[in-house]
DNA sequence: CGGCATCCGTGCCGATACTG
DNA sequence: CAGTATCGGCACGGATGCCG
């Protein structure tokens, strides 16, 4: 590595803004991407099915999200040449490996949501009486 | 359709917009939060140290991010009453359990960044010649 | 059905200035 | 050093309309 940023610290990783990992993290840690990947586990879903399952997503955002996931090779898009059109989405093998990680994030959140809610309440309470 | 949403499907989870899990996911899957949690692994860092390590973060965003992480009980903030002020941040036990998951996300991204880059290039290439 | 193009509001975030 | 406060731009994303 020519421009040696800090790979001195073994605990450290490249945190530069133009870093590949940072850019990819921003993409997949996106609000809708997370949900799509979580929902596509071992399933093939149509556009409308996904839209219905993800409460609050607009058509535009679902399209945009699916496009970038497809571009990143995480989701496979299959168009059936019928009328009316039928488009199905599923995880690629690469996407499937990511799913495990995403799922652990979801599981962690489910497991600790009460702790977080409690922490928030306690925090807000301290704030309130501090004022 | 009544209020009992689909817990019929074992693969499924609550995807309603007002769902706790969704809200928490949005918070912790935030661009800066991920980085902060990743960086605070087994370390106590001062505000300025964090700021220096995270390329591109503004003072404002780092403050805002740290506040919500503190509020969620993931990060502990310690103020040393000295001049100049010395404020240190570290993961709480709860934050430490989250770190493992975040780290696996980072590791996955590092491991697969070339595949993703290749997928993107291939996708863009197909797009280009399709036009 | 599954898009894409356009318009446009708003909320996020950077820049700047000020405080303990 | 480690913040808070305020302002303003702009990009994100919702709404709408049209198409294969």
PDB file of C-alpha atoms (C1' of nucleotides) in Angstrom:
ATOM      1  CA  UNK A   1       0.000   0.000   0.000  1.00  0.00           C
ATOM      2  CA  UNK A   2       1.592   3.213  -1.161  1.00  0.00           C
ATOM      3  CA  UNK A   3      -0.290   5.934   0.683  1.00  0.00           C
ATOM      4  CA  UNK A   4      -0.040   4.206   4.014  1.00  0.00           C
ATOM      5  CA  UNK A   5      -2.985   5.266   6.078  1.00  0.00           C
ATOM      6  CA  UNK A   6      -3.316   3.641   9.438  1.00  0.00           C
ATOM      7  CA  UNK A   7      -2.929  -0.065   8.932  1.00  0.00           C
ATOM      8  CA  UNK A   8      -0.658   0.180  11.930  1.00  0.00           C
ATOM      9  CA  UNK A   9      -3.552  -0.618  14.223  1.00  0.00           C
ATOM     10  CA  UNK A  10      -4.851  -4.170  13.792  1.00  0.00           C
ATOM     11  CA  UNK A  11      -8.204  -3.115  15.231  1.00  0.00           C
ATOM     12  CA  UNK A  12      -8.456  -0.443  12.618  1.00  0.00           C
ATOM     13  CA  UNK A  13      -9.840  -0.352   9.126  1.00  0.00           C
ATOM     14  CA  UNK A  14      -9.922   2.128   6.344  1.00  0.00           C
ATOM     15  CA  UNK A  15     -12.318   4.893   7.304  1.00  0.00           C
ATOM     16  CA  UNK A  16     -11.613   7.242   4.444  1.00  0.00           C
ATOM     17  CA  UNK A  17     -14.644   8.624   2.737  1.00  0.00           C
ATOM     18  CA  UNK A  18     -13.685   7.273  -0.677  1.00  0.00           C
ATOM     19  CA  UNK A  19     -13.083   3.827   0.789  1.00  0.00           C
ATOM     20  CA  UNK A  20     -14.883   0.992  -1.005  1.00  0.00           C
ATOM     21  CA  UNK A  21     -16.120  -0.559   2.218  1.00  0.00           C
ATOM     22  CA  UNK A  22     -17.641   2.697   3.438  1.00  0.00           C
ATOM     23  CA  UNK A  23     -19.459   3.209   0.162  1.00  0.00           C
ATOM     24  CA  UNK A  24     -20.820  -0.319   0.100  1.00  0.00           C
ATOM     25  CA  UNK A  25     -21.837  -0.117   3.748  1.00  0.00           C
ATOM     26  CA  UNK A  26     -23.784   3.039   3.035  1.00  0.00           C
ATOM     27  CA  UNK A  27     -25.606   1.266   0.253  1.00  0.00           C
ATOM     28  CA  UNK A  28     -26.562  -1.949   1.996  1.00  0.00           C
ATOM     29  CA  UNK A  29     -27.193  -0.368   5.379  1.00  0.00           C
ATOM     30  CA  UNK A  30     -29.829   1.662   3.638  1.00  0.00           C
ATOM     31  CA  UNK A  31     -33.277   1.792   5.173  1.00  0.00           C
ATOM     32  CA  UNK A  32     -35.071  -0.110   2.413  1.00  0.00           C
ATOM     33  CA  UNK A  33     -32.237  -2.353   1.250  1.00  0.00           C
ATOM     34  CA  UNK A  34     -32.060  -3.972   4.653  1.00  0.00           C
ATOM     35  CA  UNK A  35     -35.747  -4.780   4.576  1.00  0.00           C
ATOM     36  CA  UNK A  36     -35.688  -6.093   1.024  1.00  0.00           C
ATOM     37  CA  UNK A  37     -32.790  -8.430   1.714  1.00  0.00           C
ATOM     38  CA  UNK A  38     -34.389  -9.606   4.910  1.00  0.00           C
ATOM     39  CA  UNK A  39     -37.676 -10.340   3.159  1.00  0.00           C
ATOM     40  CA  UNK A  40     -36.211 -12.088   0.139  1.00  0.00           C
ATOM     41  CA  UNK A  41     -34.694 -14.859   2.226  1.00  0.00           C
ATOM     42  CA  UNK A  42     -35.399 -18.091   0.379  1.00  0.00           C
ATOM     43  CA  UNK A  43     -38.259 -16.558  -1.553  1.00  0.00           C
ATOM     44  CA  UNK A  44     -39.035 -15.147  -4.919  1.00  0.00           C
ATOM     45  CA  UNK A  45     -41.347 -12.193  -4.687  1.00  0.00           C
ATOM     46  CA  UNK A  46     -43.055 -10.036  -7.236  1.00  0.00           C
ATOM     47  CA  UNK A  47     -42.720  -6.309  -7.193  1.00  0.00           C
ATOM     48  CA  UNK A  48     -46.193  -5.785  -5.836  1.00  0.00           C
ATOM     49  CA  UNK A  49     -45.735  -8.440  -3.194  1.00  0.00           C
ATOM     50  CA  UNK A  50     -42.622  -6.730  -1.901  1.00  0.00           C
ATOM     51  CA  UNK A  51     -44.372  -3.394  -1.976  1.00  0.00           C
ATOM     52  CA  UNK A  52     -47.240  -4.774   0.035  1.00  0.00           C
ATOM     53  CA  UNK A  53     -44.974  -6.406   2.610  1.00  0.00           C
ATOM     54  CA  UNK A  54     -42.886  -3.321   3.224  1.00  0.00           C
ATOM     55  CA  UNK A  55     -45.149  -0.865   4.895  1.00  0.00           C
ATOM     56  CA  UNK A  56     -44.514   2.707   3.880  1.00  0.00           C
ATOM     57  CA  UNK A  57     -42.277   2.206   0.870  1.00  0.00           C
ATOM     58  CA  UNK A  58     -43.204   4.205  -2.211  1.00  0.00           C
ATOM     59  CA  UNK A  59     -43.117   2.666  -5.642  1.00  0.00           C
ATOM     60  CA  UNK A  60     -40.270   4.921  -6.575  1.00  0.00           C
ATOM     61  CA  UNK A  61     -38.083   3.985  -3.617  1.00  0.00           C
ATOM     62  CA  UNK A  62     -38.729   0.284  -4.027  1.00  0.00           C
ATOM     63  CA  UNK A  63     -37.733   0.513  -7.673  1.00  0.00           C
ATOM     64  CA  UNK A  64     -34.633   2.535  -6.896  1.00  0.00           C
ATOM     65  CA  UNK A  65     -33.652   0.184  -4.086  1.00  0.00           C
ATOM     66  CA  UNK A  66     -34.138  -2.933  -6.185  1.00  0.00           C
ATOM     67  CA  UNK A  67     -32.094  -1.402  -8.996  1.00  0.00           C
ATOM     68  CA  UNK A  68     -29.077  -0.775  -6.824  1.00  0.00           C
ATOM     69  CA  UNK A  69     -29.337  -4.167  -5.207  1.00  0.00           C
ATOM     70  CA  UNK A  70     -29.463  -5.689  -8.672  1.00  0.00           C
ATOM     71  CA  UNK A  71     -26.526  -3.573  -9.777  1.00  0.00           C
ATOM     72  CA  UNK A  72     -24.520  -4.729  -6.775  1.00  0.00           C
ATOM     73  CA  UNK A  73     -25.215  -8.337  -7.697  1.00  0.00           C
ATOM     74  CA  UNK A  74     -27.215  -9.006  -4.540  1.00  0.00           C
ATOM     75  CA  UNK A  75     -30.632  -9.441  -6.098  1.00  0.00           C
ATOM     76  CA  UNK A  76     -31.653 -11.159  -9.309  1.00  0.00           C
ATOM     77  CA  UNK A  77     -34.461  -9.708 -11.376  1.00  0.00           C
ATOM     78  CA  UNK A  78     -36.457 -11.986 -13.642  1.00  0.00           C
ATOM     79  CA  UNK A  79     -38.891 -10.623 -16.176  1.00  0.00           C
ATOM     80  CA  UNK A  80     -41.512 -13.019 -17.502  1.00  0.00           C
ATOM     81  CA  UNK A  81     -42.597 -11.942 -20.985  1.00  0.00           C
ATOM     82  CA  UNK A  82     -46.307 -12.211 -20.370  1.00  0.00           C
ATOM     83  CA  UNK A  83     -49.170  -9.809 -20.163  1.00  0.00           C
ATOM     84  CA  UNK A  84     -49.609  -8.424 -17.663  1.00  0.00           C
ATOM     85  CA  UNK A  85     -45.874  -8.331 -16.957  1.00  0.00           C
ATOM     86  CA  UNK A  86     -44.606 -10.481 -14.152  1.00  0.00           C
ATOM     87  CA  UNK A  87     -41.317  -9.508 -12.536  1.00  0.00           C
ATOM     88  CA  UNK A  88     -39.812 -11.557  -9.770  1.00  0.00           C
ATOM     89  CA  UNK A  89     -36.995 -10.775  -7.409  1.00  0.00           C
ATOM     90  CA  UNK A  90     -34.794 -13.157  -5.471  1.00  0.00           C
ATOM     91  CA  UNK A  91     -31.454 -13.121  -3.732  1.00  0.00           C
ATOM     92  CA  UNK A  92     -28.378 -14.110  -5.686  1.00  0.00           C
ATOM     93  CA  UNK A  93     -25.905 -16.479  -4.000  1.00  0.00           C
ATOM     94  CA  UNK A  94     -23.935 -13.396  -3.011  1.00  0.00           C
ATOM     95  CA  UNK A  95     -27.058 -11.780  -1.621  1.00  0.00           C
ATOM     96  CA  UNK A  96     -27.822 -14.936   0.303  1.00  0.00           C
ATOM     97  CA  UNK A  97     -24.481 -14.755   2.107  1.00  0.00           C
ATOM     98  CA  UNK A  98     -25.271 -11.188   3.074  1.00  0.00           C
ATOM     99  CA  UNK A  99     -28.669 -12.210   4.314  1.00  0.00           C
ATOM    100  CA  UNK A 100     -27.182 -14.134   7.215  1.00  0.00           C
ATOM    101  CA  UNK A 101     -25.499 -11.000   8.486  1.00  0.00           C
ATOM    102  CA  UNK A 102     -28.530  -8.798   7.973  1.00  0.00           C
ATOM    103  CA  UNK A 103     -30.629 -11.360   9.763  1.00  0.00           C
ATOM    104  CA  UNK A 104     -28.324 -11.305  12.756  1.00  0.00           C
ATOM    105  CA  UNK A 105     -28.784  -7.552  12.868  1.00  0.00           C
ATOM    106  CA  UNK A 106     -32.548  -7.951  12.819  1.00  0.00           C
ATOM    107  CA  UNK A 107     -32.376 -10.669  15.440  1.00  0.00           C
ATOM    108  CA  UNK A 108     -30.174  -8.529  17.671  1.00  0.00           C
ATOM    109  CA  UNK A 109     -32.617  -5.673  17.385  1.00  0.00           C
ATOM    110  CA  UNK A 110     -35.583  -7.880  18.186  1.00  0.00           C
ATOM    111  CA  UNK A 111     -33.773  -9.313  21.179  1.00  0.00           C
ATOM    112  CA  UNK A 112     -32.737  -5.963  22.613  1.00  0.00           C
ATOM    113  CA  UNK A 113     -35.566  -3.639  21.710  1.00  0.00           C
ATOM    114  CA  UNK A 114     -36.829  -3.525  25.266  1.00  0.00           C
ATOM    115  CA  UNK A 115     -33.418  -2.616  26.632  1.00  0.00           C
ATOM    116  CA  UNK A 116     -33.156   0.170  24.094  1.00  0.00           C
ATOM    117  CA  UNK A 117     -36.622   1.452  24.824  1.00  0.00           C
ATOM    118  CA  UNK A 118     -35.781   1.465  28.522  1.00  0.00           C
ATOM    119  CA  UNK A 119     -32.492   3.259  27.915  1.00  0.00           C
ATOM    120  CA  UNK A 120     -34.297   5.903  25.897  1.00  0.00           C
ATOM    121  CA  UNK A 121     -36.900   6.464  28.528  1.00  0.00           C
ATOM    122  CA  UNK A 122     -34.301   6.738  31.249  1.00  0.00           C
ATOM    123  CA  UNK A 123     -32.276   9.141  29.116  1.00  0.00           C
ATOM    124  CA  UNK A 124     -35.249  11.328  28.305  1.00  0.00           C
ATOM    125  CA  UNK A 125     -36.269  11.326  31.927  1.00  0.00           C
ATOM    126  CA  UNK A 126     -32.855  12.535  33.076  1.00  0.00           C
ATOM    127  CA  UNK A 127     -32.961  15.214  30.410  1.00  0.00           C
ATOM    128  CA  UNK A 128     -36.387  16.386  31.492  1.00  0.00           C
ATOM    129  CA  UNK A 129     -35.437  16.882  35.120  1.00  0.00           C
ATOM    130  CA  UNK A 130     -32.098  18.408  34.208  1.00  0.00           C
ATOM    131  CA  UNK A 131     -34.047  21.259  32.626  1.00  0.00           C
TER     132      UNK A 131
ATOM    133  CA  UNK B   1     -57.954  -7.485   7.325  1.00  0.00           C
ATOM    134  CA  UNK B   2     -57.919  -7.125  11.101  1.00  0.00           C
ATOM    135  CA  UNK B   3     -55.080  -5.813  13.187  1.00  0.00           C
ATOM    136  CA  UNK B   4     -53.352  -9.155  13.482  1.00  0.00           C
ATOM    137  CA  UNK B   5     -50.643  -8.745  10.921  1.00  0.00           C
ATOM    138  CA  UNK B   6     -48.971 -11.756   9.447  1.00  0.00           C
ATOM    139  CA  UNK B   7     -47.179 -13.760  12.024  1.00  0.00           C
ATOM    140  CA  UNK B   8     -48.539 -16.673  10.097  1.00  0.00           C
ATOM    141  CA  UNK B   9     -45.328 -16.865   8.103  1.00  0.00           C
ATOM    142  CA  UNK B  10     -42.399 -18.070  10.219  1.00  0.00           C
ATOM    143  CA  UNK B  11     -39.970 -16.384   7.820  1.00  0.00           C
ATOM    144  CA  UNK B  12     -41.762 -13.156   8.342  1.00  0.00           C
ATOM    145  CA  UNK B  13     -41.402 -10.344  10.810  1.00  0.00           C
ATOM    146  CA  UNK B  14     -43.222  -7.182  11.541  1.00  0.00           C
ATOM    147  CA  UNK B  15     -42.554  -4.752   8.725  1.00  0.00           C
ATOM    148  CA  UNK B  16     -44.949  -2.058   9.736  1.00  0.00           C
ATOM    149  CA  UNK B  17     -43.549   1.418   9.689  1.00  0.00           C
ATOM    150  CA  UNK B  18     -44.277   2.097  13.345  1.00  0.00           C
ATOM    151  CA  UNK B  19     -42.635  -1.170  14.333  1.00  0.00           C
ATOM    152  CA  UNK B  20     -39.984  -0.850  17.056  1.00  0.00           C
ATOM    153  CA  UNK B  21     -37.526  -3.019  15.179  1.00  0.00           C
ATOM    154  CA  UNK B  22     -37.777  -0.940  12.028  1.00  0.00           C
ATOM    155  CA  UNK B  23     -37.197   2.257  13.932  1.00  0.00           C
ATOM    156  CA  UNK B  24     -34.217   0.901  15.802  1.00  0.00           C
ATOM    157  CA  UNK B  25     -32.762  -0.571  12.626  1.00  0.00           C
ATOM    158  CA  UNK B  26     -32.985   2.804  10.955  1.00  0.00           C
ATOM    159  CA  UNK B  27     -31.093   4.334  13.827  1.00  0.00           C
ATOM    160  CA  UNK B  28     -28.258   1.868  14.190  1.00  0.00           C
ATOM    161  CA  UNK B  29     -27.903   1.162  10.492  1.00  0.00           C
ATOM    162  CA  UNK B  30     -27.175   4.829  10.121  1.00  0.00           C
ATOM    163  CA  UNK B  31     -24.123   5.833   8.164  1.00  0.00           C
ATOM    164  CA  UNK B  32     -22.184   7.318  11.074  1.00  0.00           C
ATOM    165  CA  UNK B  33     -23.516   5.105  13.847  1.00  0.00           C
ATOM    166  CA  UNK B  34     -22.086   2.036  12.174  1.00  0.00           C
ATOM    167  CA  UNK B  35     -18.672   3.622  11.964  1.00  0.00           C
ATOM    168  CA  UNK B  36     -18.714   4.860  15.529  1.00  0.00           C
ATOM    169  CA  UNK B  37     -19.684   1.476  16.927  1.00  0.00           C
ATOM    170  CA  UNK B  38     -17.114  -0.244  14.778  1.00  0.00           C
ATOM    171  CA  UNK B  39     -14.387   2.123  15.936  1.00  0.00           C
ATOM    172  CA  UNK B  40     -15.234   2.020  19.627  1.00  0.00           C
ATOM    173  CA  UNK B  41     -14.552  -1.692  19.908  1.00  0.00           C
ATOM    174  CA  UNK B  42     -12.595  -2.193  23.101  1.00  0.00           C
ATOM    175  CA  UNK B  43     -11.461   1.402  23.161  1.00  0.00           C
ATOM    176  CA  UNK B  44     -12.255   4.655  24.836  1.00  0.00           C
ATOM    177  CA  UNK B  45     -11.925   7.558  22.462  1.00  0.00           C
ATOM    178  CA  UNK B  46     -12.188  11.272  22.888  1.00  0.00           C
ATOM    179  CA  UNK B  47     -14.471  13.328  20.727  1.00  0.00           C
ATOM    180  CA  UNK B  48     -11.642  14.720  18.660  1.00  0.00           C
ATOM    181  CA  UNK B  49     -10.057  11.305  18.227  1.00  0.00           C
ATOM    182  CA  UNK B  50     -13.274   9.915  16.831  1.00  0.00           C
ATOM    183  CA  UNK B  51     -13.635  12.931  14.593  1.00  0.00           C
ATOM    184  CA  UNK B  52     -10.140  12.461  13.260  1.00  0.00           C
ATOM    185  CA  UNK B  53     -10.640   8.763  12.617  1.00  0.00           C
ATOM    186  CA  UNK B  54     -13.891   9.138  10.745  1.00  0.00           C
ATOM    187  CA  UNK B  55     -13.044  10.873   7.540  1.00  0.00           C
ATOM    188  CA  UNK B  56     -15.690  13.298   6.393  1.00  0.00           C
ATOM    189  CA  UNK B  57     -17.837  13.543   9.485  1.00  0.00           C
ATOM    190  CA  UNK B  58     -18.784  17.044  10.570  1.00  0.00           C
ATOM    191  CA  UNK B  59     -18.673  18.085  14.190  1.00  0.00           C
ATOM    192  CA  UNK B  60     -22.396  18.435  14.171  1.00  0.00           C
ATOM    193  CA  UNK B  61     -23.106  14.967  12.821  1.00  0.00           C
ATOM    194  CA  UNK B  62     -20.658  13.323  15.173  1.00  0.00           C
ATOM    195  CA  UNK B  63     -22.319  15.053  18.114  1.00  0.00           C
ATOM    196  CA  UNK B  64     -25.797  14.145  16.932  1.00  0.00           C
ATOM    197  CA  UNK B  65     -24.779  10.542  16.284  1.00  0.00           C
ATOM    198  CA  UNK B  66     -23.116  10.142  19.662  1.00  0.00           C
ATOM    199  CA  UNK B  67     -26.142  11.617  21.401  1.00  0.00           C
ATOM    200  CA  UNK B  68     -28.546   9.107  19.911  1.00  0.00           C
ATOM    201  CA  UNK B  69     -26.182   6.234  20.566  1.00  0.00           C
ATOM    202  CA  UNK B  70     -25.934   7.393  24.152  1.00  0.00           C
ATOM    203  CA  UNK B  71     -29.682   7.755  24.359  1.00  0.00           C
ATOM    204  CA  UNK B  72     -30.126   4.218  23.065  1.00  0.00           C
ATOM    205  CA  UNK B  73     -27.785   2.948  25.761  1.00  0.00           C
ATOM    206  CA  UNK B  74     -25.181   1.780  23.275  1.00  0.00           C
ATOM    207  CA  UNK B  75     -22.444   4.266  24.075  1.00  0.00           C
ATOM    208  CA  UNK B  76     -21.304   5.636  27.410  1.00  0.00           C
ATOM    209  CA  UNK B  77     -20.187   9.242  27.652  1.00  0.00           C
ATOM    210  CA  UNK B  78     -17.774  10.238  30.371  1.00  0.00           C
ATOM    211  CA  UNK B  79     -17.012  13.866  31.099  1.00  0.00           C
ATOM    212  CA  UNK B  80     -13.842  14.597  33.026  1.00  0.00           C
ATOM    213  CA  UNK B  81     -14.195  17.865  34.917  1.00  0.00           C
ATOM    214  CA  UNK B  82     -10.906  19.364  33.862  1.00  0.00           C
ATOM    215  CA  UNK B  83      -9.832  22.259  31.709  1.00  0.00           C
ATOM    216  CA  UNK B  84      -9.704  21.861  28.873  1.00  0.00           C
ATOM    217  CA  UNK B  85     -12.688  19.492  29.008  1.00  0.00           C
ATOM    218  CA  UNK B  86     -12.009  15.852  28.314  1.00  0.00           C
ATOM    219  CA  UNK B  87     -14.920  13.719  27.131  1.00  0.00           C
ATOM    220  CA  UNK B  88     -14.486  10.049  26.424  1.00  0.00           C
ATOM    221  CA  UNK B  89     -16.772   7.627  24.639  1.00  0.00           C
ATOM    222  CA  UNK B  90     -16.910   3.883  24.937  1.00  0.00           C
ATOM    223  CA  UNK B  91     -19.338   1.074  24.211  1.00  0.00           C
ATOM    224  CA  UNK B  92     -21.702  -0.027  26.938  1.00  0.00           C
ATOM    225  CA  UNK B  93     -22.112  -3.786  27.486  1.00  0.00           C
ATOM    226  CA  UNK B  94     -25.206  -3.552  25.286  1.00  0.00           C
ATOM    227  CA  UNK B  95     -23.241  -1.700  22.637  1.00  0.00           C
ATOM    228  CA  UNK B  96     -20.536  -4.327  22.818  1.00  0.00           C
ATOM    229  CA  UNK B  97     -23.009  -7.075  21.938  1.00  0.00           C
ATOM    230  CA  UNK B  98     -24.098  -5.054  18.944  1.00  0.00           C
ATOM    231  CA  UNK B  99     -20.539  -4.559  17.879  1.00  0.00           C
ATOM    232  CA  UNK B 100     -20.132  -8.232  17.008  1.00  0.00           C
ATOM    233  CA  UNK B 101     -22.963  -7.980  14.515  1.00  0.00           C
ATOM    234  CA  UNK B 102     -21.776  -4.697  13.049  1.00  0.00           C
ATOM    235  CA  UNK B 103     -18.319  -6.141  12.720  1.00  0.00           C
ATOM    236  CA  UNK B 104     -19.640  -9.109  10.779  1.00  0.00           C
ATOM    237  CA  UNK B 105     -21.270  -6.648   8.401  1.00  0.00           C
ATOM    238  CA  UNK B 106     -17.986  -4.826   7.938  1.00  0.00           C
ATOM    239  CA  UNK B 107     -16.136  -8.101   7.497  1.00  0.00           C
ATOM    240  CA  UNK B 108     -18.652  -9.296   4.933  1.00  0.00           C
ATOM    241  CA  UNK B 109     -18.271  -6.074   3.006  1.00  0.00           C
ATOM    242  CA  UNK B 110     -14.498  -6.282   3.072  1.00  0.00           C
ATOM    243  CA  UNK B 111     -14.615  -9.868   1.911  1.00  0.00           C
ATOM    244  CA  UNK B 112     -16.988  -9.242  -0.972  1.00  0.00           C
ATOM    245  CA  UNK B 113     -16.101  -5.772  -2.167  1.00  0.00           C
ATOM    246  CA  UNK B 114     -14.419  -7.093  -5.278  1.00  0.00           C
ATOM    247  CA  UNK B 115     -17.436  -9.178  -6.224  1.00  0.00           C
ATOM    248  CA  UNK B 116     -19.656  -6.163  -5.807  1.00  0.00           C
ATOM    249  CA  UNK B 117     -17.352  -3.941  -7.794  1.00  0.00           C
ATOM    250  CA  UNK B 118     -17.328  -6.547 -10.557  1.00  0.00           C
ATOM    251  CA  UNK B 119     -21.106  -6.869 -10.497  1.00  0.00           C
ATOM    252  CA  UNK B 120     -21.446  -3.130 -10.796  1.00  0.00           C
ATOM    253  CA  UNK B 121     -19.076  -2.916 -13.700  1.00  0.00           C
ATOM    254  CA  UNK B 122     -20.832  -5.728 -15.494  1.00  0.00           C
ATOM    255  CA  UNK B 123     -24.210  -4.124 -14.842  1.00  0.00           C
ATOM    256  CA  UNK B 124     -23.097  -0.727 -16.048  1.00  0.00           C
ATOM    257  CA  UNK B 125     -21.531  -2.286 -19.087  1.00  0.00           C
ATOM    258  CA  UNK B 126     -24.735  -4.055 -20.071  1.00  0.00           C
ATOM    259  CA  UNK B 127     -26.625  -0.812 -19.535  1.00  0.00           C
ATOM    260  CA  UNK B 128     -24.225   1.104 -21.729  1.00  0.00           C
ATOM    261  CA  UNK B 129     -24.538  -1.216 -24.707  1.00  0.00           C
ATOM    262  CA  UNK B 130     -28.267  -1.550 -24.232  1.00  0.00           C
ATOM    263  CA  UNK B 131     -28.482   2.145 -25.061  1.00  0.00           C
TER     264      UNK B 131
ATOM    265  C1'  DC C   1     -48.328  -4.988 -13.570  1.00  0.00           C
ATOM    266  C1'  DG C   2     -44.213  -2.759 -13.239  1.00  0.00           C
ATOM    267  C1'  DG C   3     -42.117   0.536 -14.317  1.00  0.00           C
ATOM    268  C1'  DC C   4     -39.958   5.685 -15.761  1.00  0.00           C
ATOM    269  C1'  DA C   5     -40.041  10.977 -15.951  1.00  0.00           C
ATOM    270  C1'  DT C   6     -41.111  15.113 -13.811  1.00  0.00           C
ATOM    271  C1'  DC C   7     -42.105  18.267 -10.329  1.00  0.00           C
ATOM    272  C1'  DC C   8     -41.637  19.841  -5.905  1.00  0.00           C
ATOM    273  C1'  DG C   9     -41.745  19.917  -0.749  1.00  0.00           C
ATOM    274  C1'  DT C  10     -38.919  19.054   3.491  1.00  0.00           C
ATOM    275  C1'  DG C  11     -35.681  17.463   6.321  1.00  0.00           C
ATOM    276  C1'  DC C  12     -30.976  16.348   6.624  1.00  0.00           C
ATOM    277  C1'  DC C  13     -26.667  18.038   6.999  1.00  0.00           C
ATOM    278  C1'  DG C  14     -22.605  21.277   6.302  1.00  0.00           C
ATOM    279  C1'  DA C  15     -20.868  25.844   7.386  1.00  0.00           C
ATOM    280  C1'  DT C  16     -20.371  29.284  10.541  1.00  0.00           C
ATOM    281  C1'  DA C  17     -20.458  31.670  14.800  1.00  0.00           C
ATOM    282  C1'  DC C  18     -20.594  31.590  19.674  1.00  0.00           C
ATOM    283  C1'  DT C  19     -20.091  29.425  24.798  1.00  0.00           C
ATOM    284  C1'  DG C  20     -18.426  26.942  29.082  1.00  0.00           C
TER     285       DG C  20
ATOM    286  C1'  DC D   1     -11.768  20.796  23.828  1.00  0.00           C
ATOM    287  C1'  DA D   2     -16.316  19.830  23.183  1.00  0.00           C
ATOM    288  C1'  DG D   3     -19.862  21.263  22.497  1.00  0.00           C
ATOM    289  C1'  DT D   4     -24.817  24.317  21.213  1.00  0.00           C
ATOM    290  C1'  DA D   5     -27.496  27.494  17.921  1.00  0.00           C
ATOM    291  C1'  DT D   6     -28.791  29.135  13.656  1.00  0.00           C
ATOM    292  C1'  DC D   7     -29.175  29.448   8.820  1.00  0.00           C
ATOM    293  C1'  DG D   8     -29.384  27.892   4.214  1.00  0.00           C
ATOM    294  C1'  DG D   9     -28.594  24.553   0.208  1.00  0.00           C
ATOM    295  C1'  DC D  10     -29.540  20.543  -1.833  1.00  0.00           C
ATOM    296  C1'  DA D  11     -30.416  15.942  -2.235  1.00  0.00           C
ATOM    297  C1'  DC D  12     -33.701  12.569  -0.935  1.00  0.00           C
ATOM    298  C1'  DG D  13     -37.907  10.928  -1.535  1.00  0.00           C
ATOM    299  C1'  DG D  14     -43.278  11.453  -2.126  1.00  0.00           C
ATOM    300  C1'  DA D  15     -46.955  12.461  -5.545  1.00  0.00           C
ATOM    301  C1'  DT D  16     -48.527  12.376  -9.938  1.00  0.00           C
ATOM    302  C1'  DG D  17     -48.941  11.230 -14.739  1.00  0.00           C
ATOM    303  C1'  DC D  18     -47.791   8.428 -18.628  1.00  0.00           C
ATOM    304  C1'  DC D  19     -46.114   4.008 -21.086  1.00  0.00           C
ATOM    305  C1'  DG D  20     -44.984  -0.988 -22.668  1.00  0.00           C
TER     306       DG D  20
END
